[in-house]
Short mmCIF file of C-alpha atoms in Angstrom, two decimals:
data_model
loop_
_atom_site.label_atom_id
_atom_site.label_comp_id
_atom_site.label_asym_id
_atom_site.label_seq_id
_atom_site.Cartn_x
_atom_site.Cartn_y
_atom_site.Cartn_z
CA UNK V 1 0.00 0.00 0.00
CA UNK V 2 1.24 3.54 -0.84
CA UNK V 3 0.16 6.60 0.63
CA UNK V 4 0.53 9.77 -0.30
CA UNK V 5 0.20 12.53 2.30
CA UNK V 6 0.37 16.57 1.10
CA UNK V 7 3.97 17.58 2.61
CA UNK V 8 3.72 19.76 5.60
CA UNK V 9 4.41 22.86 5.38
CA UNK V 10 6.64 23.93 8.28
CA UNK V 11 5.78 27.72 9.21
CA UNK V 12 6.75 28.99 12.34
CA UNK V 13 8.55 32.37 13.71
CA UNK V 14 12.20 32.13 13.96
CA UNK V 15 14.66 35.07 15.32
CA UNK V 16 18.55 35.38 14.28
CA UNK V 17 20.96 37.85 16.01
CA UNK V 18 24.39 38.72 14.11
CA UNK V 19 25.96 38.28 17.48
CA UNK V 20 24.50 37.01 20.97
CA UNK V 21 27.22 38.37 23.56
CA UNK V 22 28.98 41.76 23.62
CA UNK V 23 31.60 42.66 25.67
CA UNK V 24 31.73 45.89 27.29
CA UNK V 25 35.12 45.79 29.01
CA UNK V 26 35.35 47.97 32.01
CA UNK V 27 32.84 50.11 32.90
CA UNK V 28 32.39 52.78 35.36
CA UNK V 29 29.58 52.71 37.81
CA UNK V 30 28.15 56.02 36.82
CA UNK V 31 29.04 55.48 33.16
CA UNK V 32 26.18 55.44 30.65
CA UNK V 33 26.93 52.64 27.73
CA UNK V 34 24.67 51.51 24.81
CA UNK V 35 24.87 49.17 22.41
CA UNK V 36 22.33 47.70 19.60
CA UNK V 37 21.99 43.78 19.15
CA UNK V 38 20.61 43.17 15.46
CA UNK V 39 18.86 40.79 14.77
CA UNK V 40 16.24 39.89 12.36
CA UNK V 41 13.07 37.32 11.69
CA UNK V 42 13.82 34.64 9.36
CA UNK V 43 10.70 32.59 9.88
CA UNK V 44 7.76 32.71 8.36
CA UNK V 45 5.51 33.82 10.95
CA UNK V 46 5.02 37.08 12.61
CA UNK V 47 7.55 37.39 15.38
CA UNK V 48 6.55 38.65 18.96
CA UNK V 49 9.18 40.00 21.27
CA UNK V 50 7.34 39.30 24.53
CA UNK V 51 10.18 40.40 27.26
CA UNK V 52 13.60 41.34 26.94
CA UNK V 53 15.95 41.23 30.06
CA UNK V 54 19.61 41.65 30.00
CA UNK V 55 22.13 40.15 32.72
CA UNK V 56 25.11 41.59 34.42
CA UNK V 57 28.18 39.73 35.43
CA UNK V 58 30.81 42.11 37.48
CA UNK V 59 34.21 40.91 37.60
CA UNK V 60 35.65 41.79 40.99
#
C-alpha cells in the first residue's frame, strides 16, 4: 500500500541575532553605555518580542 500525504508545510517564527554576547570591558559605575543587538526574523511567521531582560556579570 502507498500513501501519499500533502507535505507539511513547516511555518513557524524564527529570530537570528548577528551576534549574541557583547563585551563591554570595564565600565564605570556612573558610566552610561549603549549598544544595539541586530537581529532579524527569518521565519515565516510574525515574530513577537514578549520580554527582553539583559544580565550583568561584574568581575571583581
Amino acid at each position: 500500500m502507498l500513501l501519499s500525504l500533502p507535505a507539511r508545510s513547516h511555518t513557524a517564527p524564527a529570530i537570528h541575532f548577528n551576534e549574541v554576547r557583547h563585551d563591554f570591558d570595564r565600565v564605570g559605575q556612573d558610566d552610561r553605555i549603549d549598544y544595539v543587538f541586530e537581529f532579524r526574523d527569518t521565519g515565516n511567521q510574525i515574530l513577537i518580542i514578549e520580554k527582553i531582560t539583559g544580565s550583568i556579570s561584574p568581575l571583581v
